[in-house]
Every structure is written in C-alpha cells, then in structure tokens.
Coordinates of N, CA and C and ligand atoms in Angstrom, one line a residue:
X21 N 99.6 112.8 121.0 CA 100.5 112.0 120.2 C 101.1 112.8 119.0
X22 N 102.3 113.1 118.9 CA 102.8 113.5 118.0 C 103.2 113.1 116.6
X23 N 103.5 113.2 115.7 CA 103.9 112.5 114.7 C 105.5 111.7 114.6
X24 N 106.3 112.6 115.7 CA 107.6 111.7 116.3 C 107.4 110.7 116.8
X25 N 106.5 110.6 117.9 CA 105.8 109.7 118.6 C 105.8 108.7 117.9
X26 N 104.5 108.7 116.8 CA 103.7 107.8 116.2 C 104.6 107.2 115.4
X27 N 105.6 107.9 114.8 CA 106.9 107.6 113.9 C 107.7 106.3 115.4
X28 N 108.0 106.7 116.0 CA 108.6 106.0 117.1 C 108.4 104.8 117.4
X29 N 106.9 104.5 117.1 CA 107.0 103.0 117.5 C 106.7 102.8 116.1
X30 N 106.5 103.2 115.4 CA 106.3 102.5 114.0 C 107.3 101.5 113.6
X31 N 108.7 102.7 114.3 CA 109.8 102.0 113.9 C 110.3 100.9 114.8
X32 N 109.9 100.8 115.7 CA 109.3 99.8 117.1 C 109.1 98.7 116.8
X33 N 108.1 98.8 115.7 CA 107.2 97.5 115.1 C 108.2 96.8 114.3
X34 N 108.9 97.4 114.0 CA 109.7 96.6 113.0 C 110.5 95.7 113.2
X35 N 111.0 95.2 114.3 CA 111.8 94.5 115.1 C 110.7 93.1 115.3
X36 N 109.3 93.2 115.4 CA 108.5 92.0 115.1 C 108.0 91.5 113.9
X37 N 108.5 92.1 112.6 CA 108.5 91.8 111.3 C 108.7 90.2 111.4
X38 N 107.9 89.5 110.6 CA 108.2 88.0 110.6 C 108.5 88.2 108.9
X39 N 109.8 88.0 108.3 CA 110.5 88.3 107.4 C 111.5 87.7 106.2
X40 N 110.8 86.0 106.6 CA 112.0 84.9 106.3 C 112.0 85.2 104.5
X41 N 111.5 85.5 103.9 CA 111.6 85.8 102.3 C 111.9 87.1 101.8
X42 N 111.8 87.9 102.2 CA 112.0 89.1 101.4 C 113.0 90.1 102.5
X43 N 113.1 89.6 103.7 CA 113.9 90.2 104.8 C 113.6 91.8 104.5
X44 N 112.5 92.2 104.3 CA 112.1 93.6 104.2 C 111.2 94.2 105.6
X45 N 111.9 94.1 106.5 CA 110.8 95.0 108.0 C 109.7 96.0 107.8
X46 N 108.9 95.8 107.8 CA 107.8 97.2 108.0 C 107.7 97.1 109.4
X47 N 107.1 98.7 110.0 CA 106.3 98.4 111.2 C 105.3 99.7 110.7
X48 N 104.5 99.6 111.3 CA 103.3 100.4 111.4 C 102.7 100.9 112.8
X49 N 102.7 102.5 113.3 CA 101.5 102.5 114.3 C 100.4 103.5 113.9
X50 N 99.1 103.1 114.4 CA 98.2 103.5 114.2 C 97.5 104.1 115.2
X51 N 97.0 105.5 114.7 CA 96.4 106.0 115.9 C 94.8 106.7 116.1
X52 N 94.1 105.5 117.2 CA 92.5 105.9 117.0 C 92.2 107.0 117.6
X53 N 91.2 107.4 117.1 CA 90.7 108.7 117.8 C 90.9 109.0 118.8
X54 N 90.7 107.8 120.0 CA 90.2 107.5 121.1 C 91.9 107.9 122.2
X55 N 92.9 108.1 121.3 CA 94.4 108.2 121.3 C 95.0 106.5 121.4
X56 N 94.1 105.8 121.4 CA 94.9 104.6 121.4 C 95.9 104.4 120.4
X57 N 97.2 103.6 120.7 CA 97.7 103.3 119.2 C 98.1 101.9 119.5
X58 N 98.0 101.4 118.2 CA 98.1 99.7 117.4 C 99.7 99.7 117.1
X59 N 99.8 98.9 117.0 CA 101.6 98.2 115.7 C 100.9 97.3 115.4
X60 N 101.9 97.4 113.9 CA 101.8 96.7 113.1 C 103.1 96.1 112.9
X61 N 102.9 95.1 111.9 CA 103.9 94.0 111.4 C 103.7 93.8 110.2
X62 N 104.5 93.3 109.1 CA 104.5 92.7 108.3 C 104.8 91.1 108.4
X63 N 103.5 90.5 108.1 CA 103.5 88.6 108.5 C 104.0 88.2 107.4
X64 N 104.7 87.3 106.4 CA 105.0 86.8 105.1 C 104.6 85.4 105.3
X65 N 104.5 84.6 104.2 CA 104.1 83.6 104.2 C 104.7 82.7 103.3
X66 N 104.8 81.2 103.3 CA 105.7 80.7 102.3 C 105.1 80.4 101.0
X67 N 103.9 80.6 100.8 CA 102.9 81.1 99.7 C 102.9 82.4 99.1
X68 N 103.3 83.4 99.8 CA 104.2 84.6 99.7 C 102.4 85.6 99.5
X69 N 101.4 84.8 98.8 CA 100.0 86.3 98.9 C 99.5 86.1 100.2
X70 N 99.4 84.8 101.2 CA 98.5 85.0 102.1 C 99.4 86.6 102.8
X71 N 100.6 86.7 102.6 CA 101.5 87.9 103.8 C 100.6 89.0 104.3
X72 N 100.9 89.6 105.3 CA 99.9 90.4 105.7 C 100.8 91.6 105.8
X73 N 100.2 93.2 105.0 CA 101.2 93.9 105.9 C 101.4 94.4 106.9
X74 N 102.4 95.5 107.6 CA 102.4 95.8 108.9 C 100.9 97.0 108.6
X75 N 100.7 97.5 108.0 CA 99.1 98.7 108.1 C 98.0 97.6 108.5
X76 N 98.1 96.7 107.4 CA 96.9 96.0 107.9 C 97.1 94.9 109.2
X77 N 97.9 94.4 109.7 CA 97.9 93.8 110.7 C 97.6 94.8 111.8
X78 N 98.1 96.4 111.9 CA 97.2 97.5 112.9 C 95.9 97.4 112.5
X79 N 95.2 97.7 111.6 CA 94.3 97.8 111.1 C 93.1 96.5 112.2
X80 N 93.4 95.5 111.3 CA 93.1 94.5 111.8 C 93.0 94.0 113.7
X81 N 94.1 94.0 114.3 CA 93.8 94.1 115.9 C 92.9 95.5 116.0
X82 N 93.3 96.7 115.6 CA 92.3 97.5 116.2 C 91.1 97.5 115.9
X83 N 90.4 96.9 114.9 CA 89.4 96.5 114.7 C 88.7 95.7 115.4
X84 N 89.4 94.8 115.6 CA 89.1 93.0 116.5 C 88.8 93.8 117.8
X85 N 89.1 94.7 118.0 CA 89.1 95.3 119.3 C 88.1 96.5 119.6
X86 N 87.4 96.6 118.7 CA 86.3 97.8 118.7 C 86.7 99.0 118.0
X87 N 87.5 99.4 117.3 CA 88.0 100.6 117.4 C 87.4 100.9 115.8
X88 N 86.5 102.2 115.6 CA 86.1 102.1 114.1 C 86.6 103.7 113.5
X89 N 87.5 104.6 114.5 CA 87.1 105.9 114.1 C 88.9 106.0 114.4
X90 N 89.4 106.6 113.2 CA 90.8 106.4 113.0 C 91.4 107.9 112.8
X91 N 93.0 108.7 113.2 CA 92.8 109.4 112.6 C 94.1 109.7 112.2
X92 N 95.0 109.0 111.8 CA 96.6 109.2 111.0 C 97.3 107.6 111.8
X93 N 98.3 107.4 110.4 CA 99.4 106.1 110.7 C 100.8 106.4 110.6
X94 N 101.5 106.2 111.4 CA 102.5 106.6 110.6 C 103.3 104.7 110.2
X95 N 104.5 104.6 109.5 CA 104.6 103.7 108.9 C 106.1 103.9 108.5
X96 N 107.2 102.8 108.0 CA 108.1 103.0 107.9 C 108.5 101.3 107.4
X97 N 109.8 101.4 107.0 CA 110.6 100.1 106.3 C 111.4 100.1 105.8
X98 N 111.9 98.7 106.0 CA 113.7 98.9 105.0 C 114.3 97.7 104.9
X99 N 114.8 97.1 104.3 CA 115.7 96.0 104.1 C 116.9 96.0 105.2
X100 N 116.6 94.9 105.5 CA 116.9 94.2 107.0 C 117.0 95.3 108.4
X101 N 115.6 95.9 107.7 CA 115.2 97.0 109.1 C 115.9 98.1 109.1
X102 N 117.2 98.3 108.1 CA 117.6 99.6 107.6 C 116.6 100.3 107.1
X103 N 115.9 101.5 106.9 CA 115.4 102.4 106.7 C 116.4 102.9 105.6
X104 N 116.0 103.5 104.4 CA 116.2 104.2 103.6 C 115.8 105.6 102.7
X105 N 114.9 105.1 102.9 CA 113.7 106.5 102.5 C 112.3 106.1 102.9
X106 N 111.4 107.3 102.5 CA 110.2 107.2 102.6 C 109.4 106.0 102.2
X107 N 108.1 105.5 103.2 CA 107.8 104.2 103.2 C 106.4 104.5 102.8
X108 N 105.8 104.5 101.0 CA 104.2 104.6 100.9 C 103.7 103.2 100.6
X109 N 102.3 103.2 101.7 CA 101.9 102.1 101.9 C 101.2 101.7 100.3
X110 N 101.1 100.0 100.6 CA 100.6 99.4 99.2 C 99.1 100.0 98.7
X111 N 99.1 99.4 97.6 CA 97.4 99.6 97.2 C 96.5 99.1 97.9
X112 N 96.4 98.0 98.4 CA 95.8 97.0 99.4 C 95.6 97.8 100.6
X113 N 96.4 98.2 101.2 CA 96.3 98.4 102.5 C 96.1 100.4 102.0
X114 N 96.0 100.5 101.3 CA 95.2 102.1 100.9 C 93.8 101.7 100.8
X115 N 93.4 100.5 100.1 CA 91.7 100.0 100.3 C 91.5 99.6 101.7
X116 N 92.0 99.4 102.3 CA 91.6 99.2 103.9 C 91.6 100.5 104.6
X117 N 92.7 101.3 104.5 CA 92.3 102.9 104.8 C 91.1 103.2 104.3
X118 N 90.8 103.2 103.3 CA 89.3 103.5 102.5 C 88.1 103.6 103.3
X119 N 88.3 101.8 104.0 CA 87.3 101.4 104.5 C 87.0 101.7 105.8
X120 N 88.0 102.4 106.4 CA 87.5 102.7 108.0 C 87.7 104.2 108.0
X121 N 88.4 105.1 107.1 CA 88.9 106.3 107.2 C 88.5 107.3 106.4
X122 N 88.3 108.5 107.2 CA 87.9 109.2 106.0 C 89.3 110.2 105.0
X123 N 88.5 110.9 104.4 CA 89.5 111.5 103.5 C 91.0 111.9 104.1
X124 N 90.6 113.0 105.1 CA 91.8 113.8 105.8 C 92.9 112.8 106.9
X125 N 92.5 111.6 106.7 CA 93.2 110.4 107.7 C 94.9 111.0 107.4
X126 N 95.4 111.0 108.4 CA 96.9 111.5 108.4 C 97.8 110.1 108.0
X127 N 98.7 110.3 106.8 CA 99.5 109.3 106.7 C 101.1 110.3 106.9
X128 N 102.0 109.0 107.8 CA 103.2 110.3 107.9 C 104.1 108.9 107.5
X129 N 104.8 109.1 106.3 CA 105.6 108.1 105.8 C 107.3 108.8 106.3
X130 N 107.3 107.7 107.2 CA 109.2 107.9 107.9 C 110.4 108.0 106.9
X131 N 111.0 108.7 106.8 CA 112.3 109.1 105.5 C 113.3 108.5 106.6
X132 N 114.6 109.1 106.3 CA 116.2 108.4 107.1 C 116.1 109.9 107.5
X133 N 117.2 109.9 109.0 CA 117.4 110.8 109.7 C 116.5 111.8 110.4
X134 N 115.2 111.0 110.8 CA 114.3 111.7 111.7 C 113.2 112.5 110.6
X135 N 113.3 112.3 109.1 CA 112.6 113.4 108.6 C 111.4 112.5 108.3
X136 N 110.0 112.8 108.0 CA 109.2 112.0 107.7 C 108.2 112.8 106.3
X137 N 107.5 112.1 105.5 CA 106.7 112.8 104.6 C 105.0 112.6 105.3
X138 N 104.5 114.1 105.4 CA 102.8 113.9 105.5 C 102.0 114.0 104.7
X139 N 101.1 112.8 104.3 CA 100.1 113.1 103.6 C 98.4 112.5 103.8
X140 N 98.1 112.3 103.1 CA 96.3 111.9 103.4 C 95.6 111.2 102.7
X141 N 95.2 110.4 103.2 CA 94.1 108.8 102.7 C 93.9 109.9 101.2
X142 N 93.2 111.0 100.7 CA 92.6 111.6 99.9 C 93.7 111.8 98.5
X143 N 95.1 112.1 99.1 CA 95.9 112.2 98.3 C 96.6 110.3 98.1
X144 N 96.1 109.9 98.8 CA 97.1 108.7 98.6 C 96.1 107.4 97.6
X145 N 95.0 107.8 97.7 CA 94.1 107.2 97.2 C 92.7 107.8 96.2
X146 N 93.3 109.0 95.7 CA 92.5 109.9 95.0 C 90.7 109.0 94.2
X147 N 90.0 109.2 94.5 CA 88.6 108.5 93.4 C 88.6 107.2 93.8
X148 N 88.9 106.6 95.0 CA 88.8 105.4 95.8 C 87.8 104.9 95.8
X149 N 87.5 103.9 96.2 CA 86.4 103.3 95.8 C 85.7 102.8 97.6
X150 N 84.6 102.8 97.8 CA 84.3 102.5 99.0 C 82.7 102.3 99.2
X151 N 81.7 102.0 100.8 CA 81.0 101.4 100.4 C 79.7 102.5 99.6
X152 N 79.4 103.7 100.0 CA 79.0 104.4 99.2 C 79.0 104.6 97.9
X153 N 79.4 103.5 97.2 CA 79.9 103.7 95.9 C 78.9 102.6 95.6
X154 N 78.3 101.9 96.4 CA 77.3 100.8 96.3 C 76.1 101.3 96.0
X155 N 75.8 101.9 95.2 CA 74.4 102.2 94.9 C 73.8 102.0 93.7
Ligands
THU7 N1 104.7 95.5 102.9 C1 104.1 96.1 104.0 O1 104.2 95.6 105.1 N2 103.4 97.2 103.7 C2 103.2 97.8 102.5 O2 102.4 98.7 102.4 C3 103.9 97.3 101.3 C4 104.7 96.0 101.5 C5 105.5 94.3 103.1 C6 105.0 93.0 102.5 C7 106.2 92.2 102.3 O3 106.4 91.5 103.5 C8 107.4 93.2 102.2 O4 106.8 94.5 102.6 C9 107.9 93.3 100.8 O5 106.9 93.6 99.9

C-alpha cells in the first residue's frame, strides 16, 4: 500500500461525511499492519461534541474488529469536500493515535494537487501522554 493509495481512499471516505453543520468533509484511511485498511468519516451531531471524527471513526471499526497493531493514516478534508491544503488531525484523535500507535506511526496529511505532507504520531504529538505514563 502506498501512500497514493492510502491518500486515495482517504479521499474516498469523504463522500460519506455526514456533515449537516459545518459542511466540512474529512475522510480518513487507515492502514493495519496486517495491510488491511479502514475509512473513516467525520459523524457531526446536532449537539455538535458528541461528532466523531473521520481518524477516529477508522480507529474505532478497526478496533471493534480486532485490529491492535497499526502502521500509518493518511487523511484529508475540505469545505464541501474541496480540498485545500494539508489536513492535520485534531488533538483528540492524536490521543487516540497515542493509544494504539507507536512513535514512528506514519501520518501522511493530503495537500491540493496530488502532493501530500509525511509525518509521525512522535512529531505530531511530541511528550504525549499514554498508558505507561501510569505509574
Ligand atoms: N474533523 C475531523 O474529522 N478530524 C479532525 O482531525 C479535525 C476535525 C471534523 C470534525 C467536524 O465534523 C469538522 O471536521 C469540522 O471541525
């Protein structure tokens, strides 16, 4: 799976954005060790915090589904599904990377015109907090 690839359906996912408030599309795919990959969506809600985003709604099915060993997402978004620039995921869904990923976890945030930024759970979430921190 390449990072075009993974870019590919990311942008895929975005077409099942449920988006009636903020009309902002994300999609997300995620890809397990195992090569499987997830989409994601961004769910909103008319309470506007329950919303779920597109990382954690992959997050989430692949989980429900056995999957614990993760190794890069790519991810993407844009007002009314236009794409604009590069898409870095929230704080929220950086503590959920935390929680299943390790440092070197590949993040590849989709730019306009095929270009994408790569980086890593380590840089995206520097001094993170996680459960080894329980002691
Ligand atoms: N959103 C995501 O899906 N992922 C993120 O990492 C940040 C924000 C969604 C939530 C909401 O539906 C919309 O983008 C605007 O915040």
């Amino acid at each position: 799976m390449t990072p075009e690839n993974l870019i590919a359906l990311a942008k895929e996912a975005m077409a099942h954005a449920y988006v009636p408030y903020s009309g902002y599309r994300v999609g997300a795919a995620l890809l397990c060790a195992d090569g499987t990959v997830y989409q994601g969506c961004n769910i909103e809600n008319a309470a506007y915090s329950p919303t779920n985003c597109a990382e954690r709604t992959a997050f989430f099915k692949a989980v429900f589904d056995g999957h614990r060993d993760f190794a890069a997402i790519a991810v993407c978004g844009g007002k009314d599904g236009v794409i604009t620039g590069p898409f870095p995921p929230c704080g929220v869904c950086r503590q959920v990377m935390m929680e299943f990923c390790g440092p070197d976890f590949a993040v590849y945030m989709a730019d306009t015109g095929g270009r994408w930024i790569e980086t890593t759970l380590k840089d995206l979430l520097p001094f993170g907090f996680s459960a080894g921190d329980m002691r």
